[in-house]
Tab-separated table of C-alpha atoms and ligand atoms in Angstrom:
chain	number	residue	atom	x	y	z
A	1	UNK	CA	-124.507	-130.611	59.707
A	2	UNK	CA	-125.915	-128.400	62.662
A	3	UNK	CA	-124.529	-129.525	65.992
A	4	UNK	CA	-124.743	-129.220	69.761
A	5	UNK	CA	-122.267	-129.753	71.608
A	6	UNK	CA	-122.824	-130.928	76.022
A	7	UNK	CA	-120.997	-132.068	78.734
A	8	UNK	CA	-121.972	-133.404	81.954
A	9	UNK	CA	-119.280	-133.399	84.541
A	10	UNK	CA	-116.332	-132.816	81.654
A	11	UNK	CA	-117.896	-136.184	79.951
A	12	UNK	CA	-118.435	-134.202	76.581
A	13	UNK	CA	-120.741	-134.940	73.755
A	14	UNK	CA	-121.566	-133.764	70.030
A	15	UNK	CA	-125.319	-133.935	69.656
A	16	UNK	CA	-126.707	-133.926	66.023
A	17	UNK	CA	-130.559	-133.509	64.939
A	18	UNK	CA	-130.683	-135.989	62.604
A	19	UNK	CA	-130.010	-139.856	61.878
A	20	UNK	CA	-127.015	-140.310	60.735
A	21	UNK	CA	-126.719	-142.959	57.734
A	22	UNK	CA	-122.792	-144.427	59.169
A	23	UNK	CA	-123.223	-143.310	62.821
A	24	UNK	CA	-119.818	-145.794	63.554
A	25	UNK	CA	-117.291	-143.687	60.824
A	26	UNK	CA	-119.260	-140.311	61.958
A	27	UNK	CA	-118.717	-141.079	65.589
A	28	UNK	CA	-115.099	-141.113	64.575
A	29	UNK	CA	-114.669	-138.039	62.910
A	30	UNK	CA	-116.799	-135.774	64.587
A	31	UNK	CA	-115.547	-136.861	67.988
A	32	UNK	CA	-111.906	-136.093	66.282
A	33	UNK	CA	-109.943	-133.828	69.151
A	34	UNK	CA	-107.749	-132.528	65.881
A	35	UNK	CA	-109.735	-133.401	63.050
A	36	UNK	CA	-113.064	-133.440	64.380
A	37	UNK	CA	-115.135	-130.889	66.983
A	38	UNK	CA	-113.660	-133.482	69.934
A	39	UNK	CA	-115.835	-135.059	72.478
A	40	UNK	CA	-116.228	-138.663	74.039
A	41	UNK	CA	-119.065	-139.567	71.786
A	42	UNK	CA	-122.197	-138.709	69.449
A	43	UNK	CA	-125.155	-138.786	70.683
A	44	UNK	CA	-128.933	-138.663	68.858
A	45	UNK	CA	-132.442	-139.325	69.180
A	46	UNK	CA	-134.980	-141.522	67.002
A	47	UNK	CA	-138.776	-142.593	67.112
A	48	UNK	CA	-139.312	-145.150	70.091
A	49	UNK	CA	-142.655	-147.705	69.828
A	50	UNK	CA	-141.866	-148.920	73.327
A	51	UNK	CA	-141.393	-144.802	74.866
A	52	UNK	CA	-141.266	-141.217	74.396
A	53	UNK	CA	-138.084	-141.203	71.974
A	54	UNK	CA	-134.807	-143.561	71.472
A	55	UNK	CA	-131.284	-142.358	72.692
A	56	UNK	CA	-128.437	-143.688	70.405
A	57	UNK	CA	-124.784	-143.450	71.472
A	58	UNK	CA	-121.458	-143.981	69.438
A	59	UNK	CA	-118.208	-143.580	71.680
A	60	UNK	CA	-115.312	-141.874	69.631
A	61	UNK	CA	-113.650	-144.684	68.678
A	62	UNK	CA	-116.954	-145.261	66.451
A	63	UNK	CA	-117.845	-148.108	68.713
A	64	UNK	CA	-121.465	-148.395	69.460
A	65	UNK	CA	-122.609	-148.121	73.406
A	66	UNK	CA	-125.634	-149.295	75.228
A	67	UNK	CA	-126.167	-146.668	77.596
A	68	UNK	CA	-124.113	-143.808	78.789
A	69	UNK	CA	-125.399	-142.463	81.823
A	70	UNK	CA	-123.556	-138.791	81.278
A	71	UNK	CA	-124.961	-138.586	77.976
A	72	UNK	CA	-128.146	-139.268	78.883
A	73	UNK	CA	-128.365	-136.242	81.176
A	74	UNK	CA	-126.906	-134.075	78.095
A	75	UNK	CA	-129.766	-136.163	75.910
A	76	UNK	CA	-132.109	-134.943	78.734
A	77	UNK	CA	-131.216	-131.053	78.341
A	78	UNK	CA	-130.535	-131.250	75.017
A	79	UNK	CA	-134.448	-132.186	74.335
A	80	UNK	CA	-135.243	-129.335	76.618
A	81	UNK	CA	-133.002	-126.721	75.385
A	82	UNK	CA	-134.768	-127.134	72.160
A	83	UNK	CA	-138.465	-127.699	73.198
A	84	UNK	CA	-138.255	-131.178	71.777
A	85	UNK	CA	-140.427	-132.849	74.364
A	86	UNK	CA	-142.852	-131.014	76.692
A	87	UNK	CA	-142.801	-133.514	79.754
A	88	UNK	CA	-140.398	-133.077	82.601
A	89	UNK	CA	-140.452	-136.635	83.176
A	90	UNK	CA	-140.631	-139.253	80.363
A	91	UNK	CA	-139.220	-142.781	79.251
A	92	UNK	CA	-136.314	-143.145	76.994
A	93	UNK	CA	-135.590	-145.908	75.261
A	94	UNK	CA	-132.199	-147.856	75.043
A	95	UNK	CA	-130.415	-150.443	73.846
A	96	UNK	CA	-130.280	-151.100	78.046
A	97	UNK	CA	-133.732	-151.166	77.899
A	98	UNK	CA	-136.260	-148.161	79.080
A	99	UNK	CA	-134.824	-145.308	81.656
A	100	UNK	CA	-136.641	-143.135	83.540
A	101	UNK	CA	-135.537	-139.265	83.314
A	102	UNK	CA	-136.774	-136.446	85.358
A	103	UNK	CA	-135.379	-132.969	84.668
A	104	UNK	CA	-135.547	-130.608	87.054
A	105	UNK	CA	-136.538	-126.829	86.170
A	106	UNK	CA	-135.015	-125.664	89.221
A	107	UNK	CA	-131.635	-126.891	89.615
A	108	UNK	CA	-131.389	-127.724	85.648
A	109	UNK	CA	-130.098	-131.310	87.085
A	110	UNK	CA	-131.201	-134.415	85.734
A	111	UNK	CA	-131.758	-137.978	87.573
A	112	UNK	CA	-131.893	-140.890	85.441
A	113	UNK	CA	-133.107	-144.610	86.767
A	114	UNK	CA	-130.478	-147.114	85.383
A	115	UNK	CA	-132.745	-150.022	86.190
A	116	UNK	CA	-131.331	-152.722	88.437
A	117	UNK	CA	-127.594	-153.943	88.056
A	118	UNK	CA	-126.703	-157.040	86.818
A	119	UNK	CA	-124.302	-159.460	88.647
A	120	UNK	CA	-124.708	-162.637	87.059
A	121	UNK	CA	-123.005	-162.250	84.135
A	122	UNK	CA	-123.121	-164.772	81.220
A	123	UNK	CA	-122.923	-163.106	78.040
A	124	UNK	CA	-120.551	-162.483	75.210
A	125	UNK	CA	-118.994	-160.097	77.281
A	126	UNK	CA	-117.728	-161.880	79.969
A	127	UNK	CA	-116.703	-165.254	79.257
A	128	UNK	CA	-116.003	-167.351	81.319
A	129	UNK	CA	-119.069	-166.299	82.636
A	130	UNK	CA	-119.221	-164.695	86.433
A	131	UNK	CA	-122.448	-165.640	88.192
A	132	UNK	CA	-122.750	-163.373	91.086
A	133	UNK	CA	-120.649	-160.257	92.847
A	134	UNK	CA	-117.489	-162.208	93.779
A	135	UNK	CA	-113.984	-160.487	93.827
A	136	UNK	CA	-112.006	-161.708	90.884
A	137	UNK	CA	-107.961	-161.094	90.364
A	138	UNK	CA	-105.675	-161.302	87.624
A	139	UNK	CA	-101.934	-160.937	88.075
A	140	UNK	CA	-100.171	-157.825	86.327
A	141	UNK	CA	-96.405	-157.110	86.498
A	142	UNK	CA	-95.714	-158.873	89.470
A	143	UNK	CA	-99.075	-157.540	91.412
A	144	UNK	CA	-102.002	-159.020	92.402
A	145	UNK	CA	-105.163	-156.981	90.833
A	146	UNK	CA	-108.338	-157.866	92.838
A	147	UNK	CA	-111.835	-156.353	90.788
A	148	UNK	CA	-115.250	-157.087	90.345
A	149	UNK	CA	-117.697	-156.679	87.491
A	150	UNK	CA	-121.008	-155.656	87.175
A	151	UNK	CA	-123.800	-154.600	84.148
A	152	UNK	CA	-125.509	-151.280	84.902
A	153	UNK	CA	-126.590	-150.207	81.654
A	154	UNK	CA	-123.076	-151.138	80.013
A	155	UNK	CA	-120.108	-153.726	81.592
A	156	UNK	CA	-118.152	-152.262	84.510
A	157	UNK	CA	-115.477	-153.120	86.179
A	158	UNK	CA	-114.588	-152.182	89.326
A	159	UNK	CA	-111.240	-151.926	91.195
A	160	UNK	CA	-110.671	-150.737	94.733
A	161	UNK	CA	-107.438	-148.338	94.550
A	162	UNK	CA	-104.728	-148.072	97.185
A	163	UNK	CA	-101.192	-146.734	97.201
A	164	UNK	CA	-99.263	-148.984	95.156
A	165	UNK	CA	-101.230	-149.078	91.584
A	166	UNK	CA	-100.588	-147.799	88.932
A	167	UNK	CA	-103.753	-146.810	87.036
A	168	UNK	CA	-102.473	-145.247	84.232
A	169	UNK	CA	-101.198	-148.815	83.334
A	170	UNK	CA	-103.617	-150.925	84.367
A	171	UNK	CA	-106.558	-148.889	83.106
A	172	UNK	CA	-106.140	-150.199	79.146
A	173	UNK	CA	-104.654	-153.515	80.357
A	174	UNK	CA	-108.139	-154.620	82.051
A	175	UNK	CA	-109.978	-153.378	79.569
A	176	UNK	CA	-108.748	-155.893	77.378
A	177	UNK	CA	-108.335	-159.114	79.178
A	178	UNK	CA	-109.064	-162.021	77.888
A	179	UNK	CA	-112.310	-162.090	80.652
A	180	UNK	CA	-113.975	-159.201	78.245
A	181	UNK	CA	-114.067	-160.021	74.582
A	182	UNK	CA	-115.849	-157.132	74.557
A	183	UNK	CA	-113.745	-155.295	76.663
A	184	UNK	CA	-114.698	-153.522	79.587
A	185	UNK	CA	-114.935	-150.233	81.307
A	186	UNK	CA	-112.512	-149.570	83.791
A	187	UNK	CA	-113.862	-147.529	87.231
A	188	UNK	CA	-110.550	-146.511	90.049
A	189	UNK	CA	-112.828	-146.341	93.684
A	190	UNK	CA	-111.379	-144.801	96.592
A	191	UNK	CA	-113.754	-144.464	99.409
A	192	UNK	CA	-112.988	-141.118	101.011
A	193	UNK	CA	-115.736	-142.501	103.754
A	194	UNK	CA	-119.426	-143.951	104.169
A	195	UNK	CA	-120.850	-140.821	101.838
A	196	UNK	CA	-118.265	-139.993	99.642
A	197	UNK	CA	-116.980	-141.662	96.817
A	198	UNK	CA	-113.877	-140.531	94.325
A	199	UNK	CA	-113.691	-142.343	90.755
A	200	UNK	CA	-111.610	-142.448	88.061
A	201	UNK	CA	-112.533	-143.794	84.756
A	202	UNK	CA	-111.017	-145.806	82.157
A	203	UNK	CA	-113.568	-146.136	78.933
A	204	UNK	CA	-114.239	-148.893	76.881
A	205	UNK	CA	-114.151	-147.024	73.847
A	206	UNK	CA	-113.216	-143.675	74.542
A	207	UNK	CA	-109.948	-143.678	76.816
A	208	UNK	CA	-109.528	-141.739	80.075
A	209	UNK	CA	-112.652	-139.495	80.681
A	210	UNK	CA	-113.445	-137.073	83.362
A	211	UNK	CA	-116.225	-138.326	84.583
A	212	UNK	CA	-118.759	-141.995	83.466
A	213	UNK	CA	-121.749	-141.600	84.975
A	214	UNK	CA	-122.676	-145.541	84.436
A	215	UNK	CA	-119.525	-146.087	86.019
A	216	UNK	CA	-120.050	-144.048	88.883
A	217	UNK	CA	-123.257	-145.791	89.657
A	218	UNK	CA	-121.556	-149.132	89.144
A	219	UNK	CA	-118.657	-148.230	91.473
A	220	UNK	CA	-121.820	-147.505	94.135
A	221	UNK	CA	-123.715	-150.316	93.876
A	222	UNK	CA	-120.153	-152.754	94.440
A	223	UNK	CA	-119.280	-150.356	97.648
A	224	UNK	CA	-122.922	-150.513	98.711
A	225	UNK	CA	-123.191	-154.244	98.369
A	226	UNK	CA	-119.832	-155.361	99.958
A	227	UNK	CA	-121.065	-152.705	102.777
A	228	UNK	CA	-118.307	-149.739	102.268
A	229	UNK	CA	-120.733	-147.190	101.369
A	230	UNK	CA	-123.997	-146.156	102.284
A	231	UNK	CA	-127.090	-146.629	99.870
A	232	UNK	CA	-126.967	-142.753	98.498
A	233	UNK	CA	-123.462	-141.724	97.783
A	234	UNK	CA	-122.134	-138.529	96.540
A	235	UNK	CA	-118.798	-139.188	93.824
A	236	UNK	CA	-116.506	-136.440	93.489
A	237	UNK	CA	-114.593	-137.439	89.432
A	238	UNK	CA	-112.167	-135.564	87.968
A	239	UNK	CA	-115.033	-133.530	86.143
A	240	UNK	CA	-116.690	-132.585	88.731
A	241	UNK	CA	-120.146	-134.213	91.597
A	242	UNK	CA	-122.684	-136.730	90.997
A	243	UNK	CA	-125.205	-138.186	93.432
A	244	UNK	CA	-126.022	-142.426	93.076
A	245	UNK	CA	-128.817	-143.232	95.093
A	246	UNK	CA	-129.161	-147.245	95.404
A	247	UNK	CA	-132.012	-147.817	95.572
A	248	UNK	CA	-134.450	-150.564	94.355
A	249	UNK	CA	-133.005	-149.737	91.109
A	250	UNK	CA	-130.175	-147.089	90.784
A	251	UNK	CA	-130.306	-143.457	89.914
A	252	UNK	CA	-127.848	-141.150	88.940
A	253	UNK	CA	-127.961	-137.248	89.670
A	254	UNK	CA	-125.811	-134.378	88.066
A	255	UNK	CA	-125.914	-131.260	85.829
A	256	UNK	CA	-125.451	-131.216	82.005
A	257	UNK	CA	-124.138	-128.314	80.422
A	258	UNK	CA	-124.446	-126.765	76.456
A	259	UNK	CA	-121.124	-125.816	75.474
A	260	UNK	CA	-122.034	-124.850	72.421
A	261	UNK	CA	-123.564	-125.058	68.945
A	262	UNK	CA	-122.388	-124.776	65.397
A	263	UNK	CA	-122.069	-126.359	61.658
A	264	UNK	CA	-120.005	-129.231	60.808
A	265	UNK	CA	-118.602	-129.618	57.440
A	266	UNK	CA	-118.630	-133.080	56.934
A	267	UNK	CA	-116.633	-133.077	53.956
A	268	UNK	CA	-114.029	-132.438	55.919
A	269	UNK	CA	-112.108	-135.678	55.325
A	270	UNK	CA	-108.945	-135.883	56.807
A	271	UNK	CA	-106.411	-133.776	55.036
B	301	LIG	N1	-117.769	-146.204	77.067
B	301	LIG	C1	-119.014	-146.849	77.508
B	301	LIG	C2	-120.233	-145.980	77.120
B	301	LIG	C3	-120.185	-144.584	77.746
B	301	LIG	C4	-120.364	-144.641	79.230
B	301	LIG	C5	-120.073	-143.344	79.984
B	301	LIG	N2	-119.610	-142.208	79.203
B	301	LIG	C6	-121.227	-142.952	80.881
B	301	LIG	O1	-121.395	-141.754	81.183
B	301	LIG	O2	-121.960	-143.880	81.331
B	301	LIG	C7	-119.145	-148.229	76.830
B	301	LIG	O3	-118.684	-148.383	75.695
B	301	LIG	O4	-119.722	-149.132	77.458
């Protein structure tokens, strides 16, 4: 199975050119570090009725995504690289609904429109439900951790670091609170000051990344809103820079990068 393989910001990706009939146990294996080629998740496009062409996402643990905002950039480049859509700028649709995309010849970055985010939240994910951006807090191991939540194309969670966390730990233990049945991803803030933004990601799904570009766009909107951060933000992650600009809806800015591209013997199983 012919492959291509992106990353945008060290969030990697295995891209594959056709429709996969188990995209959950492929996910899985592909994404494989040992096993597999390795990556965060699998990535591929399909006919749209509602736009220009359907992005699908799988995160490696074979768990199906609505949106990822990194690997829509890759999805972005991806089409480019190999002349699969004309159009600099085009709809794609998801299971978020339709984003925007605009690649740009120049810089070879891509900005994405996530649509508007999502504070009241009553949906299988959350339960009880939260109705609007209010902090929430749950104790852990004789702390107090105060976070809020937020949809922007997936569920986000969002905790304000200082000093005396330990995010290691508390990264897999929010993601599975009882409050997400669902679970949740996990986004570390620190505001370095009005413009600048460092996250750290926890991933429903897929673990520690180096970079979620949903999340960073969540973590922007929650330090716009409670009036930390100013409406365009640049986020430094472990991976690398992205630019959120929060606007009427958000956008997210940043590069995407082939890595590489090969065969993948399917049959490997395993051993
Ligand atoms: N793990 C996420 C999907 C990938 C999001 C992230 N890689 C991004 O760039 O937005 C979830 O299951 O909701």
């Amino acid at each position: 199975m012919e492959f291509q393989k992106y990353h945008g910001t060290g969030n990697d990706f295995i891209l594959i050119h056709e429709i996969p009939n188990n995209p959950n146990q492929l996910a899985k294996s592909i994404c494989d570090r040992h096993f597999g080629i390795g990556a965060d998740g699998l990535i591929y496009a399909s006919p749209s009725q509602i736009a220009d062409i359907k992005f699908n996402y799988y995160n490696s643990d074979g768990s199906i995504a609505p949106m990822c905002g990194n690997g829509m950039r890759c999805f972005v480049k991806y089409l480019k690289d190999n002349d699969l859509i004309a159009k600099n700028e085009f709809m794609v649709e998801t299971l978020a609904g339709l984003v925007s995309v605009c690649y740009n010849t120049e810089t070879k970055h891509i900005k994405i429109g996530l649509g508007q985010p999502k504070f009241d939240l009553d949906t299988p994910d959350v339960n009880p439900p939260i109705k609007s951006l209010e902090e929430q807090s749950i104790a852990y191991e004789g702390q107090i951790i105060r976070f809020y939540v937020v949809n922007l194309g997936t569920l986000h969670t969002i905790v304000f670091v200082n000093d005396s966390i330990d995010i290691n730990q508390i990264g897999p233990y929010l993601s599975s609170i009882p409050l997400f049945p669902n679970l949740s991803n996990i986004n570390f803030v620190e505001i370095v000051d009005q413009n600048i933004l460092k996250v750290t990601t926890y991933e429903r799904g897929a673990g520690w990344t180096l970079s979620c570009g949903t999340g960073v766009s969540a973590s922007a909107v929650v330090s716009y809103q409670l009036k930390k951060t100013k409406q365009d933000v640049n986020i430094i992650v472990p991976g690398g820079k992205l630019k959120v600009y929060v606007q009427k809806q958000v956008f997210l800015e940043g590069p995407a990068v082939r890595i590489a591209t090969g065969d993948y013997e399917v049959s490997n199983e395993k051993i």
